[in-house]
Each structure stands twice: as C-alpha cells, then as structure tokens.
PDB file of C-alpha atoms in Angstrom:
ATOM      1  CA  UNK A   1       1.486  34.974  18.182  1.00 83.00           C
ATOM      2  CA  UNK A   2      -0.937  34.327  15.326  1.00 87.00           C
ATOM      3  CA  UNK A   3       1.656  35.488  12.785  1.00 89.00           C
ATOM      4  CA  UNK A   4       4.270  33.153  14.257  1.00 90.00           C
ATOM      5  CA  UNK A   5       1.862  30.211  14.124  1.00 90.00           C
ATOM      6  CA  UNK A   6       0.926  31.069  10.517  1.00 89.00           C
ATOM      7  CA  UNK A   7       4.615  31.153   9.605  1.00 88.00           C
ATOM      8  CA  UNK A   8       5.238  27.789  11.264  1.00 87.00           C
ATOM      9  CA  UNK A   9       2.231  26.319   9.467  1.00 85.00           C
ATOM     10  CA  UNK A  10       3.493  27.650   6.124  1.00 82.00           C
ATOM     11  CA  UNK A  11       6.903  26.106   6.784  1.00 81.00           C
ATOM     12  CA  UNK A  12       5.263  22.794   7.701  1.00 78.00           C
ATOM     13  CA  UNK A  13       2.885  22.773   4.734  1.00 75.00           C
ATOM     14  CA  UNK A  14       5.581  23.627   2.217  1.00 75.00           C
ATOM     15  CA  UNK A  15       7.933  20.820   3.224  1.00 74.00           C
ATOM     16  CA  UNK A  16       8.636  18.447   0.377  1.00 70.00           C
ATOM     17  CA  UNK A  17       7.312  15.331   2.109  1.00 78.00           C
ATOM     18  CA  UNK A  18       3.963  16.979   2.972  1.00 77.00           C
ATOM     19  CA  UNK A  19       3.455  18.040  -0.636  1.00 78.00           C
ATOM     20  CA  UNK A  20       4.497  14.575  -1.835  1.00 82.00           C
ATOM     21  CA  UNK A  21       1.968  13.041   0.543  1.00 84.00           C
ATOM     22  CA  UNK A  22      -0.786  15.324  -0.732  1.00 84.00           C
ATOM     23  CA  UNK A  23       0.015  14.432  -4.340  1.00 85.00           C
ATOM     24  CA  UNK A  24       0.036  10.734  -3.403  1.00 87.00           C
ATOM     25  CA  UNK A  25      -3.363  10.966  -1.723  1.00 91.00           C
ATOM     26  CA  UNK A  26      -4.876  12.767  -4.717  1.00 92.00           C
ATOM     27  CA  UNK A  27      -3.418  10.279  -7.201  1.00 89.00           C
ATOM     28  CA  UNK A  28      -4.464   7.384  -4.959  1.00 88.00           C
ATOM     29  CA  UNK A  29      -8.064   8.630  -4.955  1.00 90.00           C
ATOM     30  CA  UNK A  30      -8.050   8.942  -8.744  1.00 91.00           C
ATOM     31  CA  UNK A  31      -6.495   5.478  -9.075  1.00 87.00           C
ATOM     32  CA  UNK A  32      -9.177   4.072  -6.771  1.00 87.00           C
ATOM     33  CA  UNK A  33     -11.901   5.486  -9.032  1.00 90.00           C
ATOM     34  CA  UNK A  34     -10.224   3.932 -12.082  1.00 90.00           C
ATOM     35  CA  UNK A  35     -10.066   0.535 -10.396  1.00 87.00           C
ATOM     36  CA  UNK A  36     -13.691   0.823  -9.231  1.00 86.00           C
ATOM     37  CA  UNK A  37     -14.767   1.550 -12.793  1.00 89.00           C
ATOM     38  CA  UNK A  38     -12.619  -1.326 -14.069  1.00 87.00           C
ATOM     39  CA  UNK A  39     -14.272  -3.745 -11.653  1.00 85.00           C
ATOM     40  CA  UNK A  40     -17.858  -2.477 -11.994  1.00 83.00           C
ATOM     41  CA  UNK A  41     -17.869  -1.779 -15.732  1.00 88.00           C
ATOM     42  CA  UNK A  42     -15.409  -4.265 -17.243  1.00 89.00           C
ATOM     43  CA  UNK A  43     -14.616  -7.201 -14.922  1.00 86.00           C
ATOM     44  CA  UNK A  44     -17.957  -7.916 -13.225  1.00 83.00           C
ATOM     45  CA  UNK A  45     -20.351  -7.815 -16.243  1.00 86.00           C
ATOM     46  CA  UNK A  46     -18.687 -10.779 -18.019  1.00 89.00           C
ATOM     47  CA  UNK A  47     -18.505 -12.701 -14.732  1.00 84.00           C
ATOM     48  CA  UNK A  48     -22.184 -11.965 -14.115  1.00 82.00           C
ATOM     49  CA  UNK A  49     -23.011 -13.059 -17.659  1.00 87.00           C
ATOM     50  CA  UNK A  50     -21.154 -16.337 -17.149  1.00 87.00           C
ATOM     51  CA  UNK A  51     -23.127 -16.902 -13.942  1.00 82.00           C
ATOM     52  CA  UNK A  52     -26.501 -16.500 -15.672  1.00 83.00           C
ATOM     53  CA  UNK A  53     -26.889 -12.749 -16.057  1.00 80.00           C
ATOM     54  CA  UNK A  54     -26.371 -11.876 -12.402  1.00 77.00           C
ATOM     55  CA  UNK A  55     -25.552  -8.250 -11.544  1.00 77.00           C
ATOM     56  CA  UNK A  56     -23.330  -8.484  -8.500  1.00 79.00           C
ATOM     57  CA  UNK A  57     -24.376  -5.029  -7.296  1.00 80.00           C
ATOM     58  CA  UNK A  58     -27.922  -6.336  -6.715  1.00 82.00           C
ATOM     59  CA  UNK A  59     -27.019  -9.480  -4.772  1.00 87.00           C
ATOM     60  CA  UNK A  60     -28.341  -9.237  -1.213  1.00 89.00           C
ATOM     61  CA  UNK A  61     -29.990 -11.108   1.627  1.00 89.00           C
ATOM     62  CA  UNK A  62     -33.046  -9.533   3.189  1.00 85.00           C
ATOM     63  CA  UNK A  63     -32.728  -9.985   6.959  1.00 86.00           C
ATOM     64  CA  UNK A  64     -35.899  -8.326   8.168  1.00 79.00           C
ATOM     65  CA  UNK A  65     -39.409  -7.192   7.280  1.00 79.00           C
ATOM     66  CA  UNK A  66     -40.336  -4.166   5.222  1.00 76.00           C
ATOM     67  CA  UNK A  67     -40.965  -0.936   7.074  1.00 76.00           C
ATOM     68  CA  UNK A  68     -44.541  -0.691   8.430  1.00 71.00           C
ATOM     69  CA  UNK A  69     -45.544  -3.968   6.761  1.00 71.00           C
ATOM     70  CA  UNK A  70     -45.170  -2.501   3.251  1.00 71.00           C
ATOM     71  CA  UNK A  71     -45.523  -4.957   0.364  1.00 71.00           C
ATOM     72  CA  UNK A  72     -42.428  -6.182  -1.446  1.00 71.00           C
ATOM     73  CA  UNK A  73     -41.375  -3.856  -4.254  1.00 72.00           C
ATOM     74  CA  UNK A  74     -41.586  -5.105  -7.838  1.00 68.00           C
ATOM     75  CA  UNK A  75     -39.003  -5.709  -9.191  1.00 70.00           C
ATOM     76  CA  UNK A  76     -36.984  -6.493  -6.107  1.00 76.00           C
ATOM     77  CA  UNK A  77     -33.632  -4.789  -6.590  1.00 81.00           C
ATOM     78  CA  UNK A  78     -31.265  -3.813  -3.831  1.00 85.00           C
ATOM     79  CA  UNK A  79     -32.171  -0.134  -4.143  1.00 85.00           C
ATOM     80  CA  UNK A  80     -35.927  -0.775  -4.112  1.00 84.00           C
ATOM     81  CA  UNK A  81     -35.728  -3.126  -1.112  1.00 84.00           C
ATOM     82  CA  UNK A  82     -33.649  -0.574   0.802  1.00 84.00           C
ATOM     83  CA  UNK A  83     -36.082   2.194  -0.181  1.00 83.00           C
ATOM     84  CA  UNK A  84     -38.942   0.064   1.193  1.00 82.00           C
ATOM     85  CA  UNK A  85     -37.100  -0.002   4.518  1.00 83.00           C
ATOM     86  CA  UNK A  86     -35.982  -3.619   4.760  1.00 84.00           C
ATOM     87  CA  UNK A  87     -32.583  -4.322   6.321  1.00 88.00           C
ATOM     88  CA  UNK A  88     -30.297  -6.177   3.916  1.00 89.00           C
ATOM     89  CA  UNK A  89     -26.828  -7.662   3.711  1.00 92.00           C
ATOM     90  CA  UNK A  90     -25.471  -6.427   0.366  1.00 90.00           C
ATOM     91  CA  UNK A  91     -22.938  -9.183  -0.260  1.00 91.00           C
ATOM     92  CA  UNK A  92     -22.742  -8.418  -3.988  1.00 88.00           C
ATOM     93  CA  UNK A  93     -21.296  -4.994  -3.318  1.00 87.00           C
ATOM     94  CA  UNK A  94     -18.932  -6.607  -0.820  1.00 90.00           C
ATOM     95  CA  UNK A  95     -17.699  -8.956  -3.572  1.00 88.00           C
ATOM     96  CA  UNK A  96     -17.091  -5.934  -5.831  1.00 84.00           C
ATOM     97  CA  UNK A  97     -15.100  -4.198  -3.086  1.00 87.00           C
ATOM     98  CA  UNK A  98     -13.004  -7.324  -2.463  1.00 90.00           C
ATOM     99  CA  UNK A  99     -12.178  -7.497  -6.174  1.00 87.00           C
ATOM    100  CA  UNK A 100     -11.311  -3.757  -6.100  1.00 83.00           C
ATOM    101  CA  UNK A 101      -8.968  -4.407  -3.185  1.00 88.00           C
ATOM    102  CA  UNK A 102      -7.293  -7.359  -4.890  1.00 89.00           C
ATOM    103  CA  UNK A 103      -6.665  -5.357  -8.073  1.00 88.00           C
ATOM    104  CA  UNK A 104      -5.260  -2.393  -6.127  1.00 85.00           C
ATOM    105  CA  UNK A 105      -3.123  -4.691  -3.968  1.00 87.00           C
ATOM    106  CA  UNK A 106      -1.782  -6.413  -7.097  1.00 89.00           C
ATOM    107  CA  UNK A 107      -0.961  -3.054  -8.725  1.00 84.00           C
ATOM    108  CA  UNK A 108       0.840  -1.855  -5.582  1.00 83.00           C
ATOM    109  CA  UNK A 109       2.712  -5.184  -5.427  1.00 89.00           C
ATOM    110  CA  UNK A 110       3.843  -4.778  -9.045  1.00 89.00           C
ATOM    111  CA  UNK A 111       4.888  -1.157  -8.405  1.00 84.00           C
ATOM    112  CA  UNK A 112       6.946  -2.139  -5.347  1.00 85.00           C
ATOM    113  CA  UNK A 113       8.465  -5.022  -7.307  1.00 90.00           C
ATOM    114  CA  UNK A 114       9.584  -2.649 -10.087  1.00 88.00           C
ATOM    115  CA  UNK A 115      10.974  -0.136  -7.572  1.00 84.00           C
ATOM    116  CA  UNK A 116      12.868  -2.911  -5.760  1.00 87.00           C
ATOM    117  CA  UNK A 117      14.280  -4.166  -9.047  1.00 88.00           C
ATOM    118  CA  UNK A 118      15.449  -0.648  -9.976  1.00 86.00           C
ATOM    119  CA  UNK A 119      16.969  -0.098  -6.532  1.00 82.00           C
ATOM    120  CA  UNK A 120      18.621  -3.532  -6.572  1.00 81.00           C
ATOM    121  CA  UNK A 121      20.173  -2.763  -9.953  1.00 68.00           C
ATOM    122  CA  UNK A 122      21.809   0.369  -8.552  1.00 67.00           C
ATOM    123  CA  UNK A 123      23.237  -1.535  -5.599  1.00 64.00           C
ATOM    124  CA  UNK A 124      24.747  -4.241  -7.815  1.00 62.00           C
ATOM    125  CA  UNK A 125      26.479  -1.680 -10.029  1.00 59.00           C
ATOM    126  CA  UNK A 126      28.526  -0.314  -7.119  1.00 58.00           C
ATOM    127  CA  UNK A 127      31.943  -2.003  -7.111  1.00 61.00           C
ATOM    128  CA  UNK A 128      32.825  -3.892  -3.990  1.00 69.00           C
ATOM    129  CA  UNK A 129      36.345  -2.855  -2.999  1.00 75.00           C
ATOM    130  CA  UNK A 130      38.908  -4.420  -0.768  1.00 81.00           C
ATOM    131  CA  UNK A 131      38.324  -4.062   2.978  1.00 83.00           C
ATOM    132  CA  UNK A 132      39.878  -0.938   4.479  1.00 86.00           C
ATOM    133  CA  UNK A 133      39.652  -1.944   8.133  1.00 87.00           C
ATOM    134  CA  UNK A 134      39.958  -4.942  10.409  1.00 89.00           C
ATOM    135  CA  UNK A 135      39.040  -5.815  13.967  1.00 89.00           C
ATOM    136  CA  UNK A 136      41.626  -5.914  16.757  1.00 89.00           C
ATOM    137  CA  UNK A 137      41.494  -9.456  18.243  1.00 88.00           C
ATOM    138  CA  UNK A 138      42.215  -8.109  21.738  1.00 87.00           C
ATOM    139  CA  UNK A 139      39.874  -5.149  22.229  1.00 87.00           C
ATOM    140  CA  UNK A 140      37.601  -5.723  19.198  1.00 86.00           C
ATOM    141  CA  UNK A 141      38.068  -2.124  18.015  1.00 88.00           C
ATOM    142  CA  UNK A 142      38.101  -1.374  14.300  1.00 90.00           C
ATOM    143  CA  UNK A 143      41.533  -0.341  13.020  1.00 89.00           C
ATOM    144  CA  UNK A 144      42.932   0.354   9.523  1.00 89.00           C
ATOM    145  CA  UNK A 145      43.824  -2.797   7.577  1.00 87.00           C
ATOM    146  CA  UNK A 146      47.530  -1.868   7.362  1.00 87.00           C
ATOM    147  CA  UNK A 147      47.898  -1.116  11.091  1.00 87.00           C
ATOM    148  CA  UNK A 148      50.517  -3.172  12.958  1.00 88.00           C
ATOM    149  CA  UNK A 149      49.505  -1.843  16.383  1.00 88.00           C
ATOM    150  CA  UNK A 150      45.985  -1.169  17.724  1.00 89.00           C
ATOM    151  CA  UNK A 151      45.376   2.531  18.331  1.00 85.00           C
ATOM    152  CA  UNK A 152      42.959   1.719  21.148  1.00 84.00           C
ATOM    153  CA  UNK A 153      44.710  -0.919  23.262  1.00 88.00           C
ATOM    154  CA  UNK A 154      48.222  -0.622  21.745  1.00 87.00           C
ATOM    155  CA  UNK A 155      48.433  -4.379  21.176  1.00 88.00           C
ATOM    156  CA  UNK A 156      50.642  -5.579  18.378  1.00 88.00           C
ATOM    157  CA  UNK A 157      48.683  -6.829  15.406  1.00 86.00           C
ATOM    158  CA  UNK A 158      50.846  -9.480  13.827  1.00 74.00           C
ATOM    159  CA  UNK A 159      50.201 -11.797  10.918  1.00 57.00           C
ATOM    160  CA  UNK A 160      47.693 -13.803  12.990  1.00 48.00           C
ATOM    161  CA  UNK A 161      45.456 -10.822  13.612  1.00 43.00           C
ATOM    162  CA  UNK A 162      43.209 -10.122  10.709  1.00 44.00           C
ATOM    163  CA  UNK A 163      39.866  -9.161   9.403  1.00 44.00           C
TER     164      UNK A 163
END
C-alpha cells in the first residue's frame, strides 16, 4: 500500500503543471525580493528626501504606553519603540508594501499585455475561410453548405435556406 501511494505521489509530483507551478512560485518569490529592494533601496529614499529626509520605514503612531512605564527610548525609532514594548501602527511600512504591490501589479499587467498581444497576433494570422456548414431553417441542425436536403429532418433546402 505504501509503495502504491509513493508511486502515485511520484506520478503527481512529476506532472508538467506541478513542476511549472513550483518554478513559478520560486521565481515569484525571487521577483518579490527584487521589487522589495527596488522600493526600499531605490524608490523610497528619494521620496523621503523630497519630503524632508523622512525614512518611511520609521513612520509610526504610538497607540499605547511603554511596557512597565519605561521611559521613551532616545532616539525614538520604530525598532526602539517596539523594543520598549509600546504598541504601534507602522504605517510607513504599510506604505512601502502598497508601493511593492503596485509595482508587482504593474509588472504582471505588462506581462499579461505582452502575452495577449503575442496570442492575438497568432489568431490574426490564421486565414478565415469560407463557411463549410449552414443551419437548416426547419430543424436548426447544422448541415454541409452544399446540402440540398437536411440529413436530420429530410427537408429540402432550397435557395431561400442559407447560413
């Protein structure tokens, strides 16, 4: 029984679509790290500089007191406030994650757009031929275009019957 299950699992795991999915997940994770680095290291520093030297990672709202009445840490950064035990809303990190999402969504949009354009090009290249069938006006069955009698209801298909 165990051997049979192992064989079934091997068959399942070696299917093309499972391997493709695994490769996609791995590449997606790597792409996510690239986008995170792009946002944190390239996009956000100039924006922070334009806004007066703000580091978006350290933007937060303190929503409670420090643990056991501890004094406020100096300097007050997000990490030091969290280490002192105060609950915070880290909206700066949320802004970074939103920008990450928008960049990834835009990249996926562009990828889908390119794939659609390539697929559309293939469809347009196929020649559209003359119709090879028509509909019987009596029984609505599909019959060959040159038929003079319907094979389904045996009605005569004259010049008035057509596709």
